[in-house]
mmCIF file of C-alpha atoms in Angstrom:
data_model
loop_
_atom_site.group_PDB
_atom_site.id
_atom_site.type_symbol
_atom_site.label_atom_id
_atom_site.label_comp_id
_atom_site.label_asym_id
_atom_site.label_seq_id
_atom_site.Cartn_x
_atom_site.Cartn_y
_atom_site.Cartn_z
ATOM 1 C CA UNK A 661 2.435 144.469 38.573
ATOM 2 C CA UNK A 662 1.502 143.663 34.804
ATOM 3 C CA UNK A 663 0.802 140.305 33.677
ATOM 4 C CA UNK A 664 2.893 138.426 31.225
ATOM 5 C CA UNK A 665 1.191 136.076 29.258
ATOM 6 C CA UNK A 666 3.912 135.525 26.374
ATOM 7 C CA UNK A 667 4.548 132.406 24.219
ATOM 8 C CA UNK A 668 6.779 131.238 21.562
ATOM 9 C CA UNK A 669 6.008 132.640 18.247
ATOM 10 C CA UNK A 670 5.627 129.307 16.245
ATOM 11 C CA UNK A 671 2.845 128.027 18.675
ATOM 12 C CA UNK A 672 0.942 131.685 18.444
ATOM 13 C CA UNK A 673 -0.073 131.334 15.003
ATOM 14 C CA UNK A 674 -1.882 128.171 15.473
ATOM 15 C CA UNK A 675 -3.066 129.054 18.863
ATOM 16 C CA UNK A 676 -4.626 132.223 17.519
ATOM 17 C CA UNK A 677 -6.747 130.209 14.907
ATOM 18 C CA UNK A 678 -7.947 127.737 17.684
ATOM 19 C CA UNK A 679 -8.693 130.288 20.010
ATOM 20 C CA UNK A 680 -10.481 132.536 17.499
ATOM 21 C CA UNK A 681 -12.434 129.552 16.477
ATOM 22 C CA UNK A 682 -13.569 128.541 19.910
ATOM 23 C CA UNK A 683 -14.893 132.137 20.583
ATOM 24 C CA UNK A 684 -16.498 132.109 17.209
ATOM 25 C CA UNK A 685 -18.140 128.739 18.035
ATOM 26 C CA UNK A 686 -19.238 130.135 21.356
ATOM 27 C CA UNK A 687 -20.998 133.085 19.651
ATOM 28 C CA UNK A 688 -22.763 130.694 17.278
ATOM 29 C CA UNK A 689 -23.855 128.518 20.140
ATOM 30 C CA UNK A 690 -25.265 131.524 22.194
ATOM 31 C CA UNK A 691 -27.259 132.589 19.313
ATOM 32 C CA UNK A 692 -26.535 135.909 19.221
ATOM 33 C CA UNK A 693 -26.807 136.484 23.387
ATOM 34 C CA UNK A 694 -23.914 137.642 25.398
ATOM 35 C CA UNK A 695 -22.798 135.527 28.219
ATOM 36 C CA UNK A 696 -20.540 135.658 31.405
ATOM 37 C CA UNK A 697 -17.996 133.047 30.240
ATOM 38 C CA UNK A 698 -17.551 133.568 26.664
ATOM 39 C CA UNK A 699 -13.640 133.767 26.970
ATOM 40 C CA UNK A 700 -13.381 130.940 29.382
ATOM 41 C CA UNK A 701 -12.131 128.572 27.088
ATOM 42 C CA UNK A 702 -10.573 130.706 24.202
ATOM 43 C CA UNK A 703 -8.659 133.507 26.414
ATOM 44 C CA UNK A 704 -9.252 132.766 29.960
ATOM 45 C CA UNK A 705 -6.948 135.613 31.417
ATOM 46 C CA UNK A 706 -8.560 138.258 29.483
ATOM 47 C CA UNK A 707 -10.199 139.968 32.625
ATOM 48 C CA UNK A 708 -7.237 139.627 34.437
ATOM 49 C CA UNK A 709 -5.247 141.573 31.770
ATOM 50 C CA UNK A 710 -7.839 144.367 31.534
ATOM 51 C CA UNK A 711 -7.755 144.395 35.218
ATOM 52 C CA UNK A 712 -4.122 145.005 35.621
ATOM 53 C CA UNK A 713 -3.896 147.692 32.495
ATOM 54 C CA UNK A 714 -7.111 149.486 34.449
ATOM 55 C CA UNK A 715 -5.331 149.238 37.966
ATOM 56 C CA UNK A 716 -2.079 150.602 36.883
ATOM 57 C CA UNK A 717 -3.699 153.569 34.942
ATOM 58 C CA UNK A 718 -5.939 154.481 37.832
ATOM 59 C CA UNK A 719 -3.005 154.215 40.105
ATOM 60 C CA UNK A 720 -1.379 157.075 37.831
ATOM 61 C CA UNK A 721 -4.737 159.059 37.645
ATOM 62 C CA UNK A 722 -7.548 158.118 40.065
ATOM 63 C CA UNK A 723 -9.950 159.897 37.370
ATOM 64 C CA UNK A 724 -9.127 157.432 34.727
ATOM 65 C CA UNK A 725 -11.552 154.878 36.095
ATOM 66 C CA UNK A 726 -14.623 157.505 35.429
ATOM 67 C CA UNK A 727 -13.058 158.101 31.762
ATOM 68 C CA UNK A 728 -13.286 154.623 31.025
ATOM 69 C CA UNK A 729 -17.001 154.174 32.510
ATOM 70 C CA UNK A 730 -17.974 157.145 29.921
ATOM 71 C CA UNK A 731 -16.311 155.556 26.865
ATOM 72 C CA UNK A 732 -18.444 152.292 27.346
ATOM 73 C CA UNK A 733 -21.876 154.667 27.993
ATOM 74 C CA UNK A 734 -20.805 156.723 24.941
ATOM 75 C CA UNK A 735 -20.099 153.545 23.016
ATOM 76 C CA UNK A 736 -23.160 151.942 23.631
ATOM 77 C CA UNK A 737 -25.741 155.261 22.937
ATOM 78 C CA UNK A 738 -24.332 155.073 19.378
ATOM 79 C CA UNK A 739 -24.640 152.265 17.105
ATOM 80 C CA UNK A 740 -25.175 150.110 19.976
ATOM 81 C CA UNK A 741 -22.096 148.439 22.099
ATOM 82 C CA UNK A 742 -19.784 148.114 19.112
ATOM 83 C CA UNK A 743 -16.524 149.837 19.769
ATOM 84 C CA UNK A 744 -17.278 152.645 17.204
ATOM 85 C CA UNK A 745 -16.265 155.512 19.650
ATOM 86 C CA UNK A 746 -12.677 154.053 19.379
ATOM 87 C CA UNK A 747 -12.475 154.243 15.568
ATOM 88 C CA UNK A 748 -10.157 157.363 14.217
ATOM 89 C CA UNK A 749 -11.419 159.339 10.624
ATOM 90 C CA UNK A 750 -13.091 162.235 9.548
ATOM 91 C CA UNK A 751 -16.449 160.652 10.762
ATOM 92 C CA UNK A 752 -15.133 159.591 14.046
ATOM 93 C CA UNK A 753 -17.411 159.891 16.970
ATOM 94 C CA UNK A 754 -14.430 161.328 18.891
ATOM 95 C CA UNK A 755 -14.983 164.441 16.981
ATOM 96 C CA UNK A 756 -18.634 164.882 17.843
ATOM 97 C CA UNK A 757 -19.446 167.586 20.260
ATOM 98 C CA UNK A 758 -20.093 165.568 23.188
ATOM 99 C CA UNK A 759 -16.701 163.782 23.081
ATOM 100 C CA UNK A 760 -14.550 166.342 21.590
ATOM 101 C CA UNK A 761 -11.691 167.438 24.048
ATOM 102 C CA UNK A 762 -13.624 165.311 26.962
ATOM 103 C CA UNK A 763 -13.751 161.929 25.785
ATOM 104 C CA UNK A 764 -10.485 160.065 27.402
ATOM 105 C CA UNK A 765 -8.831 157.086 28.069
ATOM 106 C CA UNK A 766 -8.077 155.841 24.545
ATOM 107 C CA UNK A 767 -4.469 155.198 25.160
ATOM 108 C CA UNK A 768 -5.180 152.788 28.035
ATOM 109 C CA UNK A 769 -7.642 150.970 25.682
ATOM 110 C CA UNK A 770 -4.875 150.834 23.452
ATOM 111 C CA UNK A 771 -2.566 149.412 26.027
ATOM 112 C CA UNK A 772 -5.397 146.788 27.244
ATOM 113 C CA UNK A 773 -5.744 145.524 23.148
ATOM 114 C CA UNK A 774 -2.156 145.407 22.544
ATOM 115 C CA UNK A 775 -1.732 143.196 25.910
ATOM 116 C CA UNK A 776 -4.599 141.077 24.624
ATOM 117 C CA UNK A 777 -3.721 140.733 21.129
ATOM 118 C CA UNK A 778 0.029 139.295 22.552
ATOM 119 C CA UNK A 779 -2.107 136.815 24.669
ATOM 120 C CA UNK A 780 -4.918 135.791 22.635
ATOM 121 C CA UNK A 781 -4.548 137.214 18.874
ATOM 122 C CA UNK A 782 -7.646 138.264 17.184
ATOM 123 C CA UNK A 783 -9.970 137.043 19.835
ATOM 124 C CA UNK A 784 -11.136 139.729 22.158
ATOM 125 C CA UNK A 785 -13.082 142.851 20.830
ATOM 126 C CA UNK A 786 -12.657 146.137 21.573
ATOM 127 C CA UNK A 787 -16.374 146.611 22.323
ATOM 128 C CA UNK A 788 -15.484 143.966 25.159
ATOM 129 C CA UNK A 789 -12.460 145.639 26.226
ATOM 130 C CA UNK A 790 -14.645 148.757 26.987
ATOM 131 C CA UNK A 791 -17.200 146.780 29.033
ATOM 132 C CA UNK A 792 -14.796 145.181 30.884
ATOM 133 C CA UNK A 793 -12.498 148.491 31.262
ATOM 134 C CA UNK A 794 -15.752 150.214 32.683
ATOM 135 C CA UNK A 795 -16.039 147.541 35.022
ATOM 136 C CA UNK A 796 -12.880 147.682 36.874
ATOM 137 C CA UNK A 797 -13.118 151.367 36.699
ATOM 138 C CA UNK A 798 -16.094 150.990 38.794
ATOM 139 C CA UNK A 799 -14.884 148.339 40.895
ATOM 140 C CA UNK A 800 -11.403 149.604 41.586
ATOM 141 C CA UNK A 801 -13.263 153.054 42.610
ATOM 142 C CA UNK A 802 -15.255 151.016 45.139
ATOM 143 C CA UNK A 803 -18.183 150.463 43.236
ATOM 144 C CA UNK A 804 -20.188 147.218 42.804
ATOM 145 C CA UNK A 805 -18.450 143.605 41.402
ATOM 146 C CA UNK A 806 -20.989 143.011 38.922
ATOM 147 C CA UNK A 807 -20.430 140.189 35.944
ATOM 148 C CA UNK A 808 -20.164 141.650 32.624
ATOM 149 C CA UNK A 809 -21.800 139.658 29.821
ATOM 150 C CA UNK A 810 -19.435 139.098 26.999
ATOM 151 C CA UNK A 811 -19.124 137.989 23.388
ATOM 152 C CA UNK A 812 -19.387 141.304 21.269
ATOM 153 C CA UNK A 813 -17.876 142.161 18.043
ATOM 154 C CA UNK A 814 -16.759 145.433 16.593
ATOM 155 C CA UNK A 815 -18.470 147.721 14.447
ATOM 156 C CA UNK A 816 -17.228 148.519 11.045
ATOM 157 C CA UNK A 817 -18.194 152.203 10.854
ATOM 158 C CA UNK A 818 -18.149 155.277 13.226
ATOM 159 C CA UNK A 819 -21.441 157.412 13.500
ATOM 160 C CA UNK A 820 -20.641 160.910 14.317
ATOM 161 C CA UNK A 821 -23.922 162.254 13.700
ATOM 162 C CA UNK A 822 -25.159 159.774 15.900
ATOM 163 C CA UNK A 823 -23.060 160.715 18.700
ATOM 164 C CA UNK A 824 -24.040 164.474 18.327
ATOM 165 C CA UNK A 825 -27.993 163.703 18.453
ATOM 166 C CA UNK A 826 -28.248 160.216 20.315
ATOM 167 C CA UNK A 827 -26.146 161.110 23.515
ATOM 168 C CA UNK A 828 -27.717 162.580 26.621
ATOM 169 C CA UNK A 829 -26.003 165.772 27.406
ATOM 170 C CA UNK A 830 -25.363 168.175 30.318
ATOM 171 C CA UNK A 831 -27.986 170.894 29.163
ATOM 172 C CA UNK A 832 -30.595 168.520 28.147
ATOM 173 C CA UNK A 833 -34.017 168.634 30.499
ATOM 174 C CA UNK A 834 -34.810 165.232 32.028
ATOM 175 C CA UNK A 835 -37.718 164.578 29.485
ATOM 176 C CA UNK A 836 -35.428 164.783 26.660
ATOM 177 C CA UNK A 837 -32.864 162.400 28.441
ATOM 178 C CA UNK A 838 -35.540 159.956 29.748
ATOM 179 C CA UNK A 839 -36.395 159.780 25.783
ATOM 180 C CA UNK A 840 -32.911 159.121 24.724
ATOM 181 C CA UNK A 841 -32.648 156.674 27.102
ATOM 182 C CA UNK A 842 -36.195 154.805 26.075
ATOM 183 C CA UNK A 843 -35.040 154.957 22.796
ATOM 184 C CA UNK A 844 -32.052 152.480 23.147
ATOM 185 C CA UNK A 845 -34.434 150.490 25.462
ATOM 186 C CA UNK A 846 -33.477 151.882 28.900
ATOM 187 C CA UNK A 847 -36.206 153.101 31.424
ATOM 188 C CA UNK A 848 -36.442 155.685 33.887
ATOM 189 C CA UNK A 849 -34.831 153.804 36.765
ATOM 190 C CA UNK A 850 -31.847 153.390 34.388
ATOM 191 C CA UNK A 851 -31.567 157.261 33.526
ATOM 192 C CA UNK A 852 -31.182 157.828 37.494
ATOM 193 C CA UNK A 853 -29.125 154.894 38.328
ATOM 194 C CA UNK A 854 -26.592 155.405 35.535
ATOM 195 C CA UNK A 855 -26.373 159.116 36.423
ATOM 196 C CA UNK A 856 -25.044 157.842 39.773
ATOM 197 C CA UNK A 857 -21.923 156.921 37.617
ATOM 198 C CA UNK A 858 -21.388 160.593 38.378
ATOM 199 C CA UNK A 859 -20.223 159.842 41.798
ATOM 200 C CA UNK A 860 -16.737 159.488 40.339
ATOM 201 C CA UNK A 861 -14.923 162.067 37.566
ATOM 202 C CA UNK A 862 -14.788 165.711 36.835
ATOM 203 C CA UNK A 863 -16.670 168.293 34.233
ATOM 204 C CA UNK A 864 -15.451 171.182 32.646
ATOM 205 C CA UNK A 865 -16.440 174.661 33.465
ATOM 206 C CA UNK A 866 -17.737 175.001 29.991
ATOM 207 C CA UNK A 867 -20.417 172.208 30.860
ATOM 208 C CA UNK A 868 -21.709 173.911 34.101
ATOM 209 C CA UNK A 869 -21.117 177.725 33.506
ATOM 210 C CA UNK A 870 -24.794 177.688 32.168
ATOM 211 C CA UNK A 871 -25.535 177.572 36.022
ATOM 212 C CA UNK A 872 -23.373 180.286 37.119
ATOM 213 C CA UNK A 873 -23.484 184.306 36.823
ATOM 214 C CA UNK A 874 -21.863 186.159 34.371
ATOM 215 C CA UNK A 875 -20.155 188.021 37.004
ATOM 216 C CA UNK A 876 -22.203 190.975 36.448
ATOM 217 C CA UNK A 877 -24.442 192.891 39.141
ATOM 218 C CA UNK A 878 -27.574 192.241 36.964
ATOM 219 C CA UNK A 879 -27.005 188.401 36.729
ATOM 220 C CA UNK A 880 -28.089 185.445 38.744
ATOM 221 C CA UNK A 881 -27.305 182.187 39.747
ATOM 222 C CA UNK A 882 -29.155 178.881 38.812
ATOM 223 C CA UNK A 883 -31.479 178.733 42.116
ATOM 224 C CA UNK A 884 -31.182 175.038 42.165
ATOM 225 C CA UNK A 885 -27.560 175.327 42.916
ATOM 226 C CA UNK A 886 -26.263 175.861 46.399
ATOM 227 C CA UNK A 887 -24.984 179.161 46.864
ATOM 228 C CA UNK A 888 -21.928 178.210 48.445
ATOM 229 C CA UNK A 889 -20.976 176.031 45.964
ATOM 230 C CA UNK A 890 -21.976 178.297 43.276
ATOM 231 C CA UNK A 891 -19.425 180.898 44.637
ATOM 232 C CA UNK A 892 -16.529 178.325 44.799
ATOM 233 C CA UNK A 893 -17.329 177.040 41.146
ATOM 234 C CA UNK A 894 -17.398 181.025 39.988
ATOM 235 C CA UNK A 895 -14.263 181.392 41.491
ATOM 236 C CA UNK A 896 -12.678 178.316 39.391
ATOM 237 C CA UNK A 897 -14.127 179.382 36.050
ATOM 238 C CA UNK A 898 -13.669 183.079 36.160
ATOM 239 C CA UNK A 899 -11.370 184.066 33.518
ATOM 240 C CA UNK A 900 -10.579 180.616 32.342
ATOM 241 C CA UNK A 901 -10.740 179.016 29.083
ATOM 242 C CA UNK A 902 -13.744 176.432 30.131
ATOM 243 C CA UNK A 903 -11.425 173.615 30.453
ATOM 244 C CA UNK A 904 -10.920 173.812 34.312
ATOM 245 C CA UNK A 905 -12.409 170.872 36.086
ATOM 246 C CA UNK A 906 -14.729 170.426 39.148
ATOM 247 C CA UNK A 907 -15.624 167.072 40.698
ATOM 248 C CA UNK A 908 -19.062 165.759 39.765
ATOM 249 C CA UNK A 909 -19.553 164.524 43.152
ATOM 250 C CA UNK A 910 -18.193 167.502 45.402
ATOM 251 C CA UNK A 911 -16.657 165.932 48.490
ATOM 252 C CA UNK A 912 -16.560 162.384 47.255
ATOM 253 C CA UNK A 913 -14.936 162.380 44.109
ATOM 254 C CA UNK A 914 -12.849 159.329 43.573
ATOM 255 C CA UNK A 915 -15.099 156.982 45.605
ATOM 256 C CA UNK A 916 -17.935 155.003 43.977
ATOM 257 C CA UNK A 917 -20.954 155.379 46.595
ATOM 258 C CA UNK A 918 -24.403 157.188 46.654
ATOM 259 C CA UNK A 919 -22.650 160.589 47.875
ATOM 260 C CA UNK A 920 -23.713 161.857 44.303
ATOM 261 C CA UNK A 921 -27.350 161.390 45.352
ATOM 262 C CA UNK A 922 -27.127 163.291 48.575
ATOM 263 C CA UNK A 923 -25.506 166.162 46.728
ATOM 264 C CA UNK A 924 -28.794 166.502 44.734
ATOM 265 C CA UNK A 925 -30.871 166.548 47.727
ATOM 266 C CA UNK A 926 -28.857 169.286 48.898
ATOM 267 C CA UNK A 927 -28.821 170.905 45.687
ATOM 268 C CA UNK A 928 -25.223 170.285 44.890
ATOM 269 C CA UNK A 929 -25.382 168.631 41.594
ATOM 270 C CA UNK A 930 -22.485 169.879 39.313
ATOM 271 C CA UNK A 931 -24.437 169.827 36.219
ATOM 272 C CA UNK A 932 -27.923 171.025 35.473
ATOM 273 C CA UNK A 933 -28.814 167.369 34.197
ATOM 274 C CA UNK A 934 -27.690 166.058 37.301
ATOM 275 C CA UNK A 935 -29.615 168.333 39.521
ATOM 276 C CA UNK A 936 -32.647 168.043 37.502
ATOM 277 C CA UNK A 937 -33.261 164.745 38.519
ATOM 278 C CA UNK A 938 -34.279 165.954 41.751
ATOM 279 C CA UNK A 939 -35.209 169.804 41.353
ATOM 280 C CA UNK A 940 -37.366 171.658 39.031
ATOM 281 C CA UNK A 941 -39.883 171.012 36.130
ATOM 282 C CA UNK A 942 -39.700 167.188 34.976
ATOM 283 C CA UNK A 943 -38.317 165.635 37.934
ATOM 284 C CA UNK A 944 -41.392 164.147 39.125
ATOM 285 C CA UNK A 945 -40.444 160.717 37.469
ATOM 286 C CA UNK A 946 -37.165 160.718 39.137
ATOM 287 C CA UNK A 947 -37.132 162.411 42.498
ATOM 288 C CA UNK A 948 -38.338 159.499 44.590
ATOM 289 C CA UNK A 949 -35.664 157.422 42.963
ATOM 290 C CA UNK A 950 -32.872 160.208 43.925
ATOM 291 C CA UNK A 951 -34.254 160.073 47.547
ATOM 292 C CA UNK A 952 -34.245 156.337 47.534
ATOM 293 C CA UNK A 953 -30.590 156.017 46.741
ATOM 294 C CA UNK A 954 -29.538 158.633 48.586
ATOM 295 C CA UNK A 955 -30.596 156.885 51.568
ATOM 296 C CA UNK A 956 -29.707 153.280 50.598
ATOM 297 C CA UNK A 957 -26.235 152.744 49.418
ATOM 298 C CA UNK A 958 -26.856 148.931 48.931
ATOM 299 C CA UNK A 959 -29.636 149.479 46.805
ATOM 300 C CA UNK A 960 -27.652 151.886 44.549
ATOM 301 C CA UNK A 961 -24.837 149.773 44.013
ATOM 302 C CA UNK A 962 -26.908 146.571 43.401
ATOM 303 C CA UNK A 963 -29.161 148.485 41.115
ATOM 304 C CA UNK A 964 -25.963 150.024 39.113
ATOM 305 C CA UNK A 965 -24.683 146.843 38.373
ATOM 306 C CA UNK A 966 -28.043 145.633 36.833
ATOM 307 C CA UNK A 967 -28.379 148.694 34.842
ATOM 308 C CA UNK A 968 -24.628 148.324 33.682
ATOM 309 C CA UNK A 969 -25.333 144.934 32.405
ATOM 310 C CA UNK A 970 -28.725 146.083 30.680
ATOM 311 C CA UNK A 971 -26.669 148.965 29.025
ATOM 312 C CA UNK A 972 -24.160 146.869 27.795
ATOM 313 C CA UNK A 973 -26.436 144.428 25.896
ATOM 314 C CA UNK A 974 -28.043 147.480 23.467
ATOM 315 C CA UNK A 975 -27.616 146.322 20.032
ATOM 316 C CA UNK A 976 -24.456 144.029 20.394
ATOM 317 C CA UNK A 977 -23.063 142.561 17.034
ATOM 318 C CA UNK A 978 -22.344 139.022 17.804
ATOM 319 C CA UNK A 979 -21.718 135.657 15.690
ATOM 320 C CA UNK A 980 -20.205 136.582 12.329
ATOM 321 C CA UNK A 981 -21.519 140.108 12.495
ATOM 322 C CA UNK A 982 -18.649 142.924 12.471
ATOM 323 C CA UNK A 983 -15.150 141.841 13.190
ATOM 324 C CA UNK A 984 -12.473 141.406 15.760
ATOM 325 C CA UNK A 985 -10.333 144.450 15.248
ATOM 326 C CA UNK A 986 -6.416 144.217 15.793
ATOM 327 C CA UNK A 987 -6.294 147.690 16.570
ATOM 328 C CA UNK A 988 -9.303 149.344 18.067
ATOM 329 C CA UNK A 989 -8.616 152.746 16.206
ATOM 330 C CA UNK A 990 -9.215 151.099 12.655
ATOM 331 C CA UNK A 991 -11.240 148.224 10.918
ATOM 332 C CA UNK A 992 -8.867 145.357 9.898
#
């Protein structure tokens, strides 16, 4: 059931100013630091509003939890966690290679923001919407309940070239992925833990067809890919346009658990960047962590929450920097 936080129009204008002032004051007091109680006074219903919308979206399509998680990830790796992935325009990050025809969930974010603007006009940033939507996408898939730090403000520009160069890709060797994480302040443990987010969601054939044969007698399949999985993926992708999808975590596609790591142990990772965490050159730094999380679900879930909080703290705009967008697709 959706929450209804309507109030009379003559009260809203004054309330909006008071609420916005409360949140700006909180940002100043926090001296640029994010906090877990940022909206307690100025929009205490914010998390309930986000949770209700994410829950409704996931009831319609379970995969949406993974899509919202990916939006937050792809936002934070470009310009920091500033909501820039949501901006439309010729320089939109949505049009960058890693996001084009694959980033999803923008309409859900629009709906969340519309509900928040009715309840607390001009108070909750789009960047914080992404962080909260990712949290509830994980939680409602069976994942950990971690405290999201809040108080981000929204950026004024998108960075399409940054999205093309900074985002870790499915074809990147592990050494390159580790470097991209290090460049934003994340370590090798974060690489493995956050890759575990692929325990939910799906990938298009175009993202893993490099691991399959081209169906000729002289071609071969990636030796780090389980042969039975390869056969089923070949059947799925043969003759298609590359947009058919397969579960990133075969056998546990919509449940947030450690099955993803167990797949890697048996060479059933879907993407080469997934399987590369355990198999082949470059896995020396990550293999032991894959084994750890494959054997210990509680450790993975605990560490995942920690790494999400850490990722969500990549170069946030706070205080008077940026703005609180009224529409997440455009600056005010």
